[in-house]
Each structure stands twice: as structure tokens, then as C-alpha cells.
Amino acid sequence: KAYNLNIIGVRKNDKFTNKFDDKIVLMYRDDYKVWNFHEFSVTTDPGEAALVDPMNPKGAAILVPGQYRGAYEMDLHRGKYLALCQRKPVSVYRDNDKDKRYDLKDKTIDTGLFGINIHKSSDKRKYTKYVNSWSHGCQVFASSKEYYEFMDICEISKDNFGNSFTYTLIEKRDLDDI
């Protein structure tokens, strides 16, 4: 069947930028069995607001690279609009030193249901430059226009395969040897 999605996040690996400098790559075959590739600007890291004032007392959430099979479903993000919402456990690093640098320490890994969703940054159909409070661990699109393109494809996939999506997060350095 067409539209069996491969949703892959690629983290740039900076210590801190507060910018949408990561990517989500979407790959699938269409109805004609032709491979389609889309690349979207996102953040896979929390913004500055989350680092200095985390929502969770354990610290800001930073998704651990890995494959999260069937962990997402289309649902309402914060009750407002359709997004890919976490429905199975994921693992996050907890950064609680409030120093505006991402601390990715294995001893801080926390696994559970935290609302690490895949959503847009703004209701405007333009590009958002800074992450700030748009992400407290979520994977967030910089452009609402790109986000809606992504979600339209997810909707077709949902119709063909059901409401379950796998998300894989890798680091850019994983691709450097390819």
C-alpha cells in the first residue's frame, strides 16, 4: 500500500541554539510506487524557555535518539489542532541545571508518557525563527505551511494504515559516514 511513512528526525547536535536547525525527513511510496522525499525545518530540542524554567521538576525533556514504533497518533495537540501526539512511552534526557546548554547524560534518562508531540510552532503560515517556548521537548515545525503539508500526508497514511505512526530520531553525525 502507498503512504507507509518513514518519519525521521535529524538532530544537528549543537549544545544550544534556540533555532529551528534540525530536520524531519518524510519518505514514502505514493500510489504509483514512486519514492517521495520531503525535508522540513524543525527543532528536536527544547527552547530556551524550557531550559531555564522546565515544566517538569526533573528538568527539561530532550528526546533520546531512537526509534519509537507506533508511539504517535493523530490527535489534538493541547486540545487545539491535529498533531502527532505521543501515545506510547519514549525516553528523554532530563536537563535541570538551567544553564541554557543541552545536557545529554545517560544517567538522567527518563522513560514514560510526557506529551512529546510533533506539532507546529505558530498559527501563522510563515517561518518562526526562534524556538523559545514552542518546545518543551516536542519536535516542532518552524513553518506552519510545511507542517500542514506534513499533516496532509499523515492523514493519507492514517486512512491507509490506521492511526499509528513510528518516529525515528537520529543525530546528524550518524549520517556523516554515509
mmCIF file of C-alpha atoms in Angstrom:
data_model
loop_
_atom_site.group_PDB
_atom_site.id
_atom_site.type_symbol
_atom_site.label_atom_id
_atom_site.label_comp_id
_atom_site.label_asym_id
_atom_site.label_seq_id
_atom_site.Cartn_x
_atom_site.Cartn_y
_atom_site.Cartn_z
ATOM 1 C CA LYS A 1 0.000 0.000 0.000
ATOM 2 C CA ALA A 2 1.024 3.576 -0.645
ATOM 3 C CA TYR A 3 1.884 6.141 2.028
ATOM 4 C CA ASN A 4 3.546 3.829 4.551
ATOM 5 C CA LEU A 5 5.518 6.662 6.139
ATOM 6 C CA ASN A 6 9.087 6.784 7.355
ATOM 7 C CA ILE A 7 9.273 9.810 9.683
ATOM 8 C CA ILE A 8 12.873 10.568 10.618
ATOM 9 C CA GLY A 9 14.125 13.430 12.752
ATOM 10 C CA VAL A 10 17.735 14.513 12.270
ATOM 11 C CA ARG A 11 19.256 16.431 15.195
ATOM 12 C CA LYS A 12 22.120 18.806 14.374
ATOM 13 C CA ASN A 13 23.945 18.150 17.696
ATOM 14 C CA ASP A 14 24.606 21.693 18.842
ATOM 15 C CA LYS A 15 24.901 22.386 22.562
ATOM 16 C CA PHE A 16 22.282 25.151 22.283
ATOM 17 C CA THR A 17 20.918 27.366 19.538
ATOM 18 C CA ASN A 18 17.243 28.151 20.264
ATOM 19 C CA LYS A 19 16.760 27.899 16.479
ATOM 20 C CA PHE A 20 14.906 25.518 14.211
ATOM 21 C CA ASP A 21 18.118 23.963 12.922
ATOM 22 C CA ASP A 22 17.102 20.292 12.795
ATOM 23 C CA LYS A 23 15.143 18.389 10.140
ATOM 24 C CA ILE A 24 12.292 15.975 9.793
ATOM 25 C CA VAL A 25 12.599 13.857 6.687
ATOM 26 C CA LEU A 26 9.476 12.139 5.414
ATOM 27 C CA MET A 27 9.860 9.226 2.958
ATOM 28 C CA TYR A 28 7.147 7.075 1.407
ATOM 29 C CA ARG A 29 5.972 5.497 -1.809
ATOM 30 C CA ASP A 30 2.962 7.064 -3.492
ATOM 31 C CA ASP A 31 0.101 5.416 -5.399
ATOM 32 C CA TYR A 32 2.427 4.975 -8.416
ATOM 33 C CA LYS A 33 5.125 3.246 -6.292
ATOM 34 C CA VAL A 34 7.391 6.268 -6.709
ATOM 35 C CA TRP A 35 9.515 7.245 -3.699
ATOM 36 C CA ASN A 36 8.748 10.698 -2.315
ATOM 37 C CA PHE A 37 11.089 12.637 -0.025
ATOM 38 C CA HIS A 38 10.258 15.776 1.955
ATOM 39 C CA GLU A 39 12.535 17.724 4.268
ATOM 40 C CA PHE A 40 11.139 20.102 6.883
ATOM 41 C CA SER A 41 12.844 22.580 9.238
ATOM 42 C CA VAL A 42 12.137 21.690 12.861
ATOM 43 C CA THR A 43 13.636 21.636 16.295
ATOM 44 C CA THR A 44 14.175 18.334 18.090
ATOM 45 C CA ASP A 45 15.403 20.179 21.171
ATOM 46 C CA PRO A 46 13.605 22.277 23.773
ATOM 47 C CA GLY A 47 13.748 26.043 23.504
ATOM 48 C CA GLU A 48 15.428 28.475 25.864
ATOM 49 C CA ALA A 49 12.256 28.913 27.933
ATOM 50 C CA ALA A 50 12.148 25.170 28.695
ATOM 51 C CA LEU A 51 15.790 25.060 29.738
ATOM 52 C CA VAL A 52 15.583 27.976 32.166
ATOM 53 C CA ASP A 53 12.108 27.144 33.505
ATOM 54 C CA PRO A 54 11.315 23.454 32.910
ATOM 55 C CA MET A 55 7.700 22.281 33.170
ATOM 56 C CA ASN A 56 8.779 19.071 34.909
ATOM 57 C CA PRO A 57 10.607 19.227 38.261
ATOM 58 C CA LYS A 58 13.089 16.630 36.914
ATOM 59 C CA GLY A 59 14.160 19.086 34.196
ATOM 60 C CA ALA A 60 13.623 19.935 30.557
ATOM 61 C CA ALA A 61 12.907 16.983 28.262
ATOM 62 C CA ILE A 62 15.219 16.233 25.323
ATOM 63 C CA LEU A 63 14.135 13.223 23.271
ATOM 64 C CA VAL A 64 16.752 10.448 23.231
ATOM 65 C CA PRO A 65 17.671 9.328 19.697
ATOM 66 C CA GLY A 66 15.995 6.041 18.813
ATOM 67 C CA GLN A 67 13.044 4.506 17.066
ATOM 68 C CA TYR A 68 9.657 4.906 18.723
ATOM 69 C CA ARG A 69 7.493 2.313 16.970
ATOM 70 C CA GLY A 70 3.802 3.140 16.898
ATOM 71 C CA ALA A 71 4.321 5.752 19.624
ATOM 72 C CA TYR A 72 2.313 8.500 17.915
ATOM 73 C CA GLU A 73 -1.312 9.008 16.880
ATOM 74 C CA MET A 74 -3.107 11.863 15.195
ATOM 75 C CA ASP A 75 -4.964 13.714 17.913
ATOM 76 C CA LEU A 76 -5.441 17.229 19.214
ATOM 77 C CA HIS A 77 -2.300 18.940 20.494
ATOM 78 C CA ARG A 78 -3.312 20.678 23.731
ATOM 79 C CA GLY A 79 -6.918 20.291 22.574
ATOM 80 C CA LYS A 80 -6.395 22.801 19.752
ATOM 81 C CA TYR A 81 -5.365 21.245 16.420
ATOM 82 C CA LEU A 82 -4.365 17.919 14.866
ATOM 83 C CA ALA A 83 -0.810 16.831 15.532
ATOM 84 C CA LEU A 84 1.103 13.610 16.045
ATOM 85 C CA CYS A 85 0.673 13.043 19.773
ATOM 86 C CA GLN A 86 2.676 10.684 21.948
ATOM 87 C CA ARG A 87 0.656 7.615 22.954
ATOM 88 C CA LYS A 88 3.401 5.156 23.970
ATOM 89 C CA PRO A 89 6.464 5.656 26.173
ATOM 90 C CA VAL A 90 9.503 7.492 24.842
ATOM 91 C CA SER A 91 12.842 8.211 26.501
ATOM 92 C CA VAL A 92 14.088 11.700 27.276
ATOM 93 C CA TYR A 93 17.176 13.180 28.831
ATOM 94 C CA ARG A 94 16.322 15.455 31.773
ATOM 95 C CA ASP A 95 18.288 18.705 31.874
ATOM 96 C CA ASN A 96 17.726 20.517 35.148
ATOM 97 C CA ASP A 97 20.722 22.825 35.619
ATOM 98 C CA LYS A 98 19.043 25.799 33.870
ATOM 99 C CA ASP A 99 22.277 26.868 32.138
ATOM 100 C CA LYS A 100 20.926 27.175 28.550
ATOM 101 C CA ARG A 101 23.024 24.223 27.331
ATOM 102 C CA TYR A 102 21.689 20.816 26.367
ATOM 103 C CA ASP A 103 22.955 18.167 28.780
ATOM 104 C CA LEU A 104 22.546 14.701 27.280
ATOM 105 C CA LYS A 105 23.605 12.483 30.168
ATOM 106 C CA ASP A 106 22.588 8.820 30.204
ATOM 107 C CA LYS A 107 22.104 8.909 33.986
ATOM 108 C CA THR A 108 19.244 11.415 33.519
ATOM 109 C CA ILE A 109 17.221 9.315 31.039
ATOM 110 C CA ASP A 110 13.553 9.137 31.965
ATOM 111 C CA THR A 111 11.042 6.923 30.097
ATOM 112 C CA GLY A 112 7.292 7.439 30.031
ATOM 113 C CA LEU A 113 4.367 9.395 28.651
ATOM 114 C CA PHE A 114 5.377 13.066 28.673
ATOM 115 C CA GLY A 115 3.429 14.624 25.800
ATOM 116 C CA ILE A 116 6.441 14.719 23.480
ATOM 117 C CA ASN A 117 4.353 15.605 20.440
ATOM 118 C CA ILE A 118 5.160 16.526 16.844
ATOM 119 C CA HIS A 119 3.463 19.872 16.193
ATOM 120 C CA LYS A 120 3.739 23.349 14.649
ATOM 121 C CA SER A 121 5.188 26.474 16.183
ATOM 122 C CA SER A 122 2.693 29.131 15.142
ATOM 123 C CA ASP A 123 -0.768 29.557 13.737
ATOM 124 C CA LYS A 124 0.685 31.863 11.122
ATOM 125 C CA ARG A 125 1.699 30.268 7.828
ATOM 126 C CA LYS A 126 5.176 31.739 7.989
ATOM 127 C CA TYR A 127 8.529 30.598 9.294
ATOM 128 C CA THR A 128 9.216 31.011 13.012
ATOM 129 C CA LYS A 129 12.855 31.923 13.716
ATOM 130 C CA TYR A 130 13.364 31.121 17.430
ATOM 131 C CA VAL A 131 12.172 28.121 19.434
ATOM 132 C CA ASN A 132 11.754 29.902 22.802
ATOM 133 C CA SER A 133 8.685 28.300 24.446
ATOM 134 C CA TRP A 134 7.402 26.413 21.373
ATOM 135 C CA SER A 135 9.173 23.263 22.532
ATOM 136 C CA HIS A 136 9.462 21.753 25.996
ATOM 137 C CA GLY A 137 10.788 18.543 24.419
ATOM 138 C CA CYS A 138 8.427 18.279 21.454
ATOM 139 C CA GLN A 139 9.506 18.020 17.839
ATOM 140 C CA VAL A 140 8.300 21.329 16.423
ATOM 141 C CA PHE A 141 7.974 22.654 12.869
ATOM 142 C CA ALA A 142 9.304 26.155 12.147
ATOM 143 C CA SER A 143 6.816 26.706 9.307
ATOM 144 C CA SER A 144 3.089 26.155 9.658
ATOM 145 C CA LYS A 145 2.870 25.787 5.879
ATOM 146 C CA GLU A 146 5.353 22.884 5.979
ATOM 147 C CA TYR A 147 3.542 21.459 8.989
ATOM 148 C CA TYR A 148 0.209 21.351 7.160
ATOM 149 C CA GLU A 149 1.886 19.677 4.173
ATOM 150 C CA PHE A 150 3.310 17.061 6.564
ATOM 151 C CA MET A 151 -0.042 16.507 8.276
ATOM 152 C CA ASP A 152 -1.892 16.165 4.948
ATOM 153 C CA ILE A 153 0.438 13.285 4.075
ATOM 154 C CA CYS A 154 -0.028 11.782 7.548
ATOM 155 C CA GLU A 155 -3.805 11.923 7.029
ATOM 156 C CA ILE A 156 -3.495 9.843 3.829
ATOM 157 C CA SER A 157 -1.275 7.375 5.690
ATOM 158 C CA LYS A 158 -3.811 7.158 8.520
ATOM 159 C CA ASP A 159 -6.542 6.303 6.008
ATOM 160 C CA ASN A 160 -4.370 3.505 4.570
ATOM 161 C CA PHE A 161 -2.690 2.102 7.681
ATOM 162 C CA GLY A 162 -4.564 3.305 10.742
ATOM 163 C CA ASN A 163 -3.770 5.848 13.410
ATOM 164 C CA SER A 164 -0.315 4.704 14.458
ATOM 165 C CA PHE A 165 2.939 6.392 13.473
ATOM 166 C CA THR A 166 6.562 5.464 14.113
ATOM 167 C CA TYR A 167 9.092 8.242 14.668
ATOM 168 C CA THR A 168 12.841 7.721 14.440
ATOM 169 C CA LEU A 169 15.266 10.327 15.787
ATOM 170 C CA ILE A 170 18.907 10.181 14.701
ATOM 171 C CA GLU A 171 21.806 12.572 15.050
ATOM 172 C CA LYS A 172 23.361 14.285 12.037
ATOM 173 C CA ARG A 173 26.736 12.738 12.852
ATOM 174 C CA ASP A 174 25.125 9.325 12.248
ATOM 175 C CA LEU A 175 24.844 10.347 8.588
ATOM 176 C CA ASP A 176 28.356 11.799 8.211
ATOM 177 C CA ASP A 177 29.842 8.423 7.279
ATOM 178 C CA ILE A 178 27.282 7.719 4.548
#
